[in-house]
């Protein structure tokens, strides 16, 4: 049965080109993950704050190397697009920003991010999310980006709002963390916002 509408973004749009690096301004760069990033990602996941708001832990650098390999392959199958957020001059890891659950035909994806402890409070997550959103809308042609965070994570809520993601509601008991089920705020941004 044929669809009544054409895909918002045709399949192959991401896979046919190499994943780009995206300048974020003010010394920030979003670049594809590299194997050499494993020690820095592993160190980031030793931070107790990461354990509070994320559902993953890292037990070894080897495990993280596997994540990075998976993040790299997801670009080719167009299911996710993950970037290391780094200092443009030193290449020091500051965080991660991603498009997850990409549905090109529907023109939507979910934005996710985290920052290392020493980068917090410097606007890194806001600038990375804004840069990624601009690229997703203007270069790829997505129509809608969603962003979710635990309702108790006030810092993440501020990032969403500063990056132009309007609050749309609360998803009750939506994600299981190690301390139990968390209600999640849903934010979204659509092209033209």
XYZ file of N, CA and C in Angstrom:
579
model
N 0.845 -1.163 0.000
C 0.000 0.000 0.000
C 0.899 1.238 0.000
N 0.743 2.102 -0.981
C 1.611 3.290 -1.062
C 1.234 4.335 -0.019
N 2.243 5.091 0.396
C 2.009 6.227 1.290
C 1.448 7.393 0.493
N 0.684 8.240 1.150
C 0.106 9.402 0.491
C 1.104 10.540 0.358
N 2.144 10.540 1.216
C 3.157 11.592 1.172
C 4.519 10.987 0.867
N 5.362 11.778 0.259
C 6.751 11.379 0.049
C 7.488 11.452 1.377
N 8.594 10.706 1.511
C 9.384 10.821 2.741
C 9.851 12.261 2.944
N 9.843 12.710 4.184
C 10.311 14.056 4.491
C 11.788 14.172 4.118
N 12.572 13.171 4.494
C 13.985 13.086 4.134
C 14.188 11.713 3.506
N 14.689 11.643 2.287
C 14.857 10.343 1.628
C 15.883 9.459 2.327
N 15.623 8.164 2.333
C 16.595 7.200 2.846
C 17.897 7.373 2.075
N 19.010 7.208 2.763
C 20.319 7.355 2.138
C 20.917 8.743 2.288
N 20.140 9.700 2.787
C 20.634 11.070 2.923
C 21.881 11.135 3.791
N 21.900 10.405 4.903
C 23.071 10.394 5.778
C 24.129 9.424 5.264
N 23.724 8.226 4.923
C 24.668 7.139 4.609
C 25.535 7.423 3.391
N 25.065 8.226 2.494
C 25.826 8.433 1.256
C 26.980 9.427 1.405
N 27.065 10.095 2.561
C 28.151 11.066 2.792
C 28.845 10.749 4.114
N 30.106 11.134 4.258
C 30.769 10.956 5.553
C 30.136 11.866 6.617
N 30.139 11.415 7.854
C 29.610 12.242 8.943
C 30.454 13.505 9.055
N 29.813 14.670 9.043
C 30.573 15.923 9.072
C 30.969 16.333 10.490
N 31.979 17.170 10.576
C 32.268 17.925 11.793
C 31.481 19.215 11.704
N 30.940 19.671 12.830
C 30.089 20.855 12.851
C 30.683 21.896 13.790
N 31.157 23.039 13.271
C 31.667 24.091 14.149
C 30.540 24.662 14.998
N 30.780 24.735 16.307
C 29.755 25.233 17.215
C 29.961 26.672 17.647
N 31.019 27.303 17.166
C 31.302 28.676 17.568
C 31.893 28.741 18.956
N 32.538 29.836 19.261
C 33.131 30.060 20.584
C 34.045 28.914 21.006
N 34.804 28.366 20.049
C 35.781 27.339 20.377
C 35.229 25.944 20.551
N 34.003 25.707 20.101
C 33.367 24.398 20.246
C 33.308 23.702 18.893
N 33.536 22.398 18.882
C 33.453 21.613 17.650
C 32.723 20.311 17.941
N 31.775 19.961 17.072
C 31.135 18.655 17.102
C 31.820 17.841 16.019
N 32.457 16.736 16.416
C 33.148 15.910 15.433
C 32.768 14.446 15.624
N 32.918 13.640 14.575
C 32.638 12.209 14.732
C 33.544 11.590 15.803
N 33.012 10.598 16.470
C 33.781 9.891 17.497
C 34.958 9.157 16.899
N 36.027 9.078 17.667
C 37.240 8.366 17.274
C 37.596 7.361 18.361
N 38.284 6.301 17.986
C 38.671 5.262 18.950
C 39.465 5.853 20.111
N 40.260 6.873 19.842
C 41.094 7.489 20.885
C 40.278 8.183 21.975
N 38.955 8.350 21.771
C 38.098 9.010 22.751
C 37.685 8.089 23.897
N 37.948 6.804 23.776
C 37.467 5.849 24.782
C 37.904 6.185 26.203
N 39.185 6.505 26.477
C 39.550 6.824 27.862
C 38.789 8.029 28.429
N 38.575 9.056 27.626
C 37.871 10.248 28.105
C 36.391 9.954 28.364
N 35.760 9.140 27.529
C 34.356 8.777 27.752
C 34.248 7.913 29.002
N 35.161 6.967 29.137
C 35.154 6.131 30.334
C 35.274 6.997 31.587
N 36.195 7.955 31.581
C 36.372 8.858 32.731
C 35.094 9.654 32.993
N 34.429 10.125 31.941
C 33.196 10.893 32.107
C 32.128 10.066 32.807
N 32.064 8.787 32.506
C 31.031 7.929 33.086
C 31.357 7.449 34.492
N 32.483 7.900 35.043
C 32.777 7.616 36.448
C 32.186 8.689 37.357
N 31.685 9.754 36.791
C 31.087 10.877 37.522
C 29.733 10.436 38.100
N 29.517 10.570 39.403
C 28.234 10.173 40.004
C 27.025 10.867 39.387
N 27.178 12.097 38.894
C 26.055 12.785 38.265
C 25.595 12.065 36.997
N 26.540 11.475 36.286
C 26.165 10.689 35.101
C 25.299 9.498 35.518
N 25.610 8.895 36.634
C 24.831 7.743 37.113
C 23.433 8.158 37.553
N 23.286 9.396 37.997
C 21.989 9.875 38.455
C 21.011 10.045 37.295
N 21.503 10.562 36.163
C 20.591 10.930 35.078
C 20.665 10.027 33.857
N 21.575 9.084 33.837
C 21.707 8.191 32.681
C 21.447 6.753 33.098
N 21.066 5.948 32.152
C 20.730 4.561 32.463
C 21.873 3.603 32.130
N 23.015 4.152 31.750
C 24.174 3.344 31.394
C 25.332 3.639 32.318
N 26.179 2.639 32.514
C 27.444 2.840 33.207
C 28.534 2.263 32.314
N 29.757 2.647 32.587
C 30.903 2.146 31.813
C 31.828 1.409 32.763
N 32.021 0.129 32.518
C 32.865 -0.688 33.390
C 34.323 -0.730 32.953
N 34.599 -0.360 31.693
C 35.986 -0.410 31.218
C 36.134 0.440 29.957
N 37.368 0.793 29.653
C 37.637 1.502 28.401
C 37.317 0.623 27.201
N 37.491 -0.688 27.345
C 37.185 -1.606 26.250
C 35.685 -1.582 25.937
N 34.869 -1.531 26.998
C 33.426 -1.435 26.786
C 33.090 -0.151 26.030
N 33.681 0.946 26.435
C 33.428 2.233 25.785
C 33.914 2.203 24.339
N 35.021 1.535 24.080
C 35.490 1.407 22.690
C 34.421 0.726 21.836
N 33.712 -0.229 22.417
C 32.604 -0.870 21.704
C 31.461 0.087 21.434
N 31.172 0.964 22.417
C 30.139 1.983 22.182
C 30.523 2.863 21.007
N 31.780 3.289 21.005
C 32.235 4.198 19.946
C 32.132 3.527 18.586
N 32.516 2.273 18.506
C 32.390 1.539 17.238
C 30.919 1.473 16.812
N 30.040 1.253 17.768
C 28.609 1.214 17.460
C 28.119 2.592 17.013
N 28.546 3.653 17.720
C 28.142 5.002 17.321
C 28.578 5.307 15.901
N 29.774 4.859 15.533
C 30.274 5.089 14.178
C 29.434 4.343 13.146
N 29.038 3.118 13.451
C 28.274 2.331 12.483
C 26.834 2.810 12.349
N 26.296 3.431 13.400
C 24.914 3.907 13.339
C 24.718 4.983 12.278
N 25.774 5.740 11.969
C 25.675 6.739 10.904
C 25.336 6.053 9.587
N 26.006 4.939 9.322
C 25.813 4.246 8.045
C 24.415 3.658 7.910
N 23.831 3.204 9.046
C 22.480 2.652 8.926
C 21.389 3.689 9.227
N 21.803 4.925 9.469
C 20.903 6.076 9.614
C 19.933 5.948 10.791
N 20.336 5.202 11.821
C 19.485 5.056 12.994
C 19.821 6.070 14.076
N 21.090 6.475 14.138
C 21.561 7.463 15.105
C 22.706 8.245 14.471
N 22.954 9.418 15.030
C 24.109 10.220 14.625
C 24.693 10.826 15.892
N 25.903 10.406 16.242
C 26.526 10.772 17.506
C 27.780 11.600 17.249
N 27.946 12.662 18.030
C 29.128 13.502 17.916
C 29.828 13.650 19.256
N 31.145 13.700 19.216
C 31.936 14.146 20.359
C 31.920 15.661 20.331
N 31.669 16.276 21.465
C 31.731 17.737 21.596
C 33.096 18.029 22.204
N 33.930 18.743 21.455
C 35.309 18.961 21.883
C 35.682 20.434 21.803
N 36.746 20.772 22.521
C 37.355 22.081 22.395
C 38.004 22.139 21.016
N 37.659 23.126 20.221
C 38.139 23.201 18.832
C 39.650 23.350 18.745
N 40.282 23.919 19.761
C 41.731 24.128 19.726
C 42.519 22.946 20.274
N 42.031 22.351 21.354
C 42.805 21.298 22.032
C 42.285 19.894 21.771
N 41.083 19.750 21.231
C 40.408 18.477 21.015
C 40.034 17.793 22.332
N 40.037 18.534 23.446
C 39.637 17.976 24.737
C 38.143 17.659 24.709
N 37.785 16.461 25.174
C 36.382 16.067 25.196
C 35.620 16.883 26.231
N 34.511 17.507 25.781
C 33.646 18.289 26.657
C 32.293 17.622 26.851
N 31.907 16.756 25.914
C 30.613 16.108 26.029
C 30.239 15.344 24.785
N 28.967 15.072 24.689
C 28.409 14.328 23.563
C 27.055 14.916 23.219
N 26.733 14.932 21.937
C 25.407 15.320 21.466
C 25.035 14.351 20.359
N 23.740 14.031 20.279
C 23.332 12.986 19.341
C 21.923 13.201 18.835
N 21.696 12.639 17.676
C 20.344 12.421 17.172
C 20.095 10.931 17.325
N 19.097 10.569 18.111
C 18.747 9.171 18.301
C 17.374 8.928 17.697
N 17.070 7.649 17.497
C 15.763 7.258 16.968
C 15.399 8.077 15.730
N 16.335 8.159 14.802
C 16.112 8.915 13.570
C 15.089 8.193 12.702
N 14.069 8.916 12.292
C 13.078 8.423 11.334
C 13.078 9.404 10.166
N 13.930 9.148 9.196
C 14.080 10.095 8.089
C 12.765 10.311 7.353
N 12.055 9.241 7.059
C 10.805 9.356 6.314
C 9.783 10.236 7.006
N 9.774 10.185 8.350
C 8.854 11.015 9.130
C 9.447 12.384 9.456
N 10.745 12.550 9.191
C 11.395 13.842 9.426
C 11.607 14.170 10.888
N 11.831 13.144 11.730
C 11.995 13.435 13.153
C 13.125 12.611 13.770
N 13.595 13.083 14.921
C 14.645 12.411 15.682
C 14.599 12.944 17.107
N 15.308 12.245 17.994
C 15.422 12.669 19.384
C 16.832 13.181 19.634
N 16.947 14.310 20.317
C 18.241 14.880 20.676
C 18.620 14.405 22.079
N 19.882 14.036 22.235
C 20.400 13.647 23.549
C 21.770 14.284 23.728
N 22.152 14.526 24.986
C 23.439 15.162 25.248
C 23.901 14.842 26.655
N 25.187 15.000 26.879
C 25.780 15.030 28.216
C 27.075 15.819 28.131
N 27.522 16.280 29.281
C 28.798 16.999 29.339
C 29.653 16.402 30.453
N 30.948 16.523 30.290
C 31.867 16.095 31.341
C 31.785 17.127 32.464
N 32.169 16.715 33.666
C 32.004 17.568 34.853
C 32.666 18.933 34.678
N 33.875 18.985 34.160
C 34.601 20.259 34.066
C 34.026 21.201 33.012
N 33.121 20.708 32.170
C 32.524 21.548 31.129
C 31.159 22.095 31.524
N 30.624 21.647 32.638
C 29.285 22.078 33.033
C 29.287 23.541 33.465
N 28.161 24.198 33.186
C 28.017 25.599 33.555
C 28.656 26.563 32.578
N 29.148 26.053 31.454
C 29.815 26.900 30.454
C 29.007 27.029 29.155
N 27.779 26.527 29.158
C 26.942 26.625 27.965
C 27.277 25.615 26.888
N 28.079 24.615 27.210
C 28.502 23.633 26.209
C 27.305 22.861 25.657
N 26.449 22.347 26.526
C 25.300 21.553 26.068
C 24.342 22.397 25.230
N 24.117 23.630 25.646
C 23.217 24.516 24.885
C 23.789 24.780 23.497
N 25.064 25.140 23.422
C 25.671 25.451 22.118
C 25.725 24.212 21.223
N 26.055 23.063 21.799
C 26.114 21.839 20.999
C 24.731 21.459 20.489
N 23.720 21.559 21.345
C 22.351 21.220 20.952
C 21.829 22.191 19.898
N 22.134 23.452 20.042
C 21.716 24.459 19.064
C 22.397 24.220 17.717
N 23.692 23.923 17.746
C 24.431 23.639 16.507
C 23.858 22.418 15.805
N 23.633 21.354 16.567
C 23.093 20.123 15.983
C 21.693 20.354 15.422
N 20.872 21.083 16.146
C 19.509 21.361 15.678
C 19.518 22.137 14.369
N 20.355 23.157 14.308
C 20.451 23.959 13.082
C 20.835 23.071 11.897
N 21.839 22.209 12.108
C 22.287 21.309 11.044
C 21.171 20.343 10.644
N 20.483 19.775 11.632
C 19.419 18.796 11.348
C 18.286 19.416 10.535
N 17.930 20.649 10.864
C 16.858 21.316 10.128
C 17.315 21.843 8.774
N 18.437 22.560 8.759
C 18.847 23.271 7.554
C 19.592 22.401 6.549
N 20.421 21.499 7.020
C 21.233 20.691 6.109
C 20.575 19.359 5.759
N 19.953 18.720 6.716
C 19.341 17.408 6.483
C 17.885 17.531 6.085
N 17.179 18.493 6.659
C 15.776 18.694 6.310
C 14.791 18.039 7.257
N 15.244 17.673 8.474
C 14.292 17.141 9.441
C 13.254 18.200 9.795
N 12.097 17.748 10.239
C 11.013 18.674 10.574
C 10.829 18.854 12.079
N 11.059 17.788 12.864
C 10.789 17.835 14.307
C 11.902 17.135 15.074
N 12.366 17.788 16.138
C 13.330 17.199 17.062
C 12.708 17.173 18.447
N 12.799 16.023 19.108
C 12.299 15.886 20.467
C 13.464 15.739 21.433
N 13.233 16.065 22.676
C 14.250 15.988 23.718
C 13.537 15.624 25.014
N 14.027 14.596 25.715
C 13.434 14.174 26.983
C 14.480 14.192 28.083
N 14.039 14.507 29.296
C 14.925 14.437 30.458
C 14.073 14.184 31.689
N 14.695 13.615 32.717
C 13.984 13.392 33.972
C 13.458 14.724 34.494
N 12.255 14.719 35.013
C 11.654 15.966 35.486
C 12.475 16.610 36.608
N 13.197 15.807 37.361
C 14.014 16.346 38.456
C 15.345 16.915 37.978
N 15.682 16.716 36.716
C 16.951 17.197 36.176
C 16.771 18.636 35.674
N 16.841 19.569 36.606
C 16.586 20.976 36.282
C 17.621 21.550 35.321
N 18.866 21.116 35.433
C 19.905 21.620 34.528
C 19.588 21.233 33.086
N 19.132 20.012 32.874
C 18.801 19.575 31.524
C 17.583 20.327 30.993
N 16.662 20.634 31.874
C 15.494 21.413 31.459
C 15.922 22.804 30.979
N 16.871 23.418 31.696
C 17.377 24.736 31.269
C 18.066 24.649 29.905
N 18.825 23.578 29.677
C 19.475 23.393 28.375
C 18.418 23.343 27.276
N 17.390 22.524 27.483
C 16.335 22.378 26.476
C 15.695 23.726 26.154
N 15.353 24.472 27.192
C 14.690 25.757 26.983
C 15.607 26.753 26.280
N 16.867 26.835 26.716
C 17.808 27.780 26.093
C 18.117 27.407 24.646
N 18.005 26.120 24.309
C 18.261 25.677 22.934
C 17.010 25.775 22.059
N 15.933 26.339 22.607
C 14.735 26.582 21.809
C 13.749 25.438 21.757
N 13.856 24.475 22.677
C 12.929 23.346 22.709
C 11.781 23.662 23.657
N 10.588 23.813 23.116
C 9.408 24.140 23.912
C 8.975 22.932 24.737
N 8.546 23.180 25.960
C 8.006 22.123 26.805
C 6.655 21.688 26.248
N 6.476 20.378 26.126
C 5.218 19.862 25.579
C 4.444 19.025 26.583
N 5.076 18.604 27.664
C 4.337 17.815 28.642
C 5.237 16.883 29.422
N 4.601 16.038 30.207
C 5.308 15.085 31.043
C 4.864 13.675 30.678
N 5.843 12.828 30.444
C 5.583 11.404 30.208
C 5.765 10.707 31.559
N 4.673 10.249 32.141
C 4.708 9.675 33.478
C 5.395 8.313 33.485
N 6.263 8.122 34.489
C 6.921 6.840 34.724
C 7.471 6.253 33.416
N 8.234 7.072 32.689
C 8.606 6.739 31.316
C 9.961 6.072 31.150
N 10.869 6.198 32.133
C 12.200 5.621 31.958
C 12.700 5.071 33.282
N 13.169 3.836 33.250
C 13.663 3.182 34.454
C 15.136 3.507 34.658
N 15.430 4.203 35.736
C 16.793 4.475 36.182
C 17.099 3.507 37.324
N 18.323 3.514 37.788
C 18.650 2.557 38.843
C 17.960 2.892 40.171
N 17.464 4.128 40.337
C 16.731 4.472 41.550
C 15.217 4.391 41.367
N 14.767 3.844 40.250
C 13.337 3.663 40.001
C 12.876 4.366 38.733
N 11.579 4.364 38.558
C 10.979 4.964 37.366
C 10.979 6.487 37.480
N 11.392 7.149 36.392
C 11.411 8.611 36.352
C 10.320 9.120 35.415
N 9.620 10.163 35.870
C 8.778 10.924 34.955
C 9.731 11.725 34.069
N 9.361 11.913 32.817
C 10.229 12.593 31.863
C 9.502 13.782 31.246
N 10.180 14.926 31.224
C 9.662 16.077 30.481
C 9.929 15.841 28.999
N 8.974 16.188 28.186
C 9.126 16.142 26.731
C 9.188 17.571 26.215
N 10.246 17.869 25.489
C 10.407 19.162 24.810
C 10.506 18.862 23.320
N 10.188 19.821 22.501
C 10.356 19.637 21.054
C 10.613 20.970 20.382
N 11.229 20.849 19.232
C 11.493 22.006 18.381
C 11.146 21.563 16.961
N 10.438 22.399 16.238
C 10.106 22.083 14.856
C 10.753 23.129 13.950
N 10.958 22.709 12.707
C 11.578 23.638 11.762
C 10.772 24.929 11.704
N 11.452 26.032 11.798
C 10.791 27.321 11.780
C 10.618 27.949 13.151
N 10.817 27.166 14.219
C 10.738 27.721 15.574
C 11.815 28.775 15.761
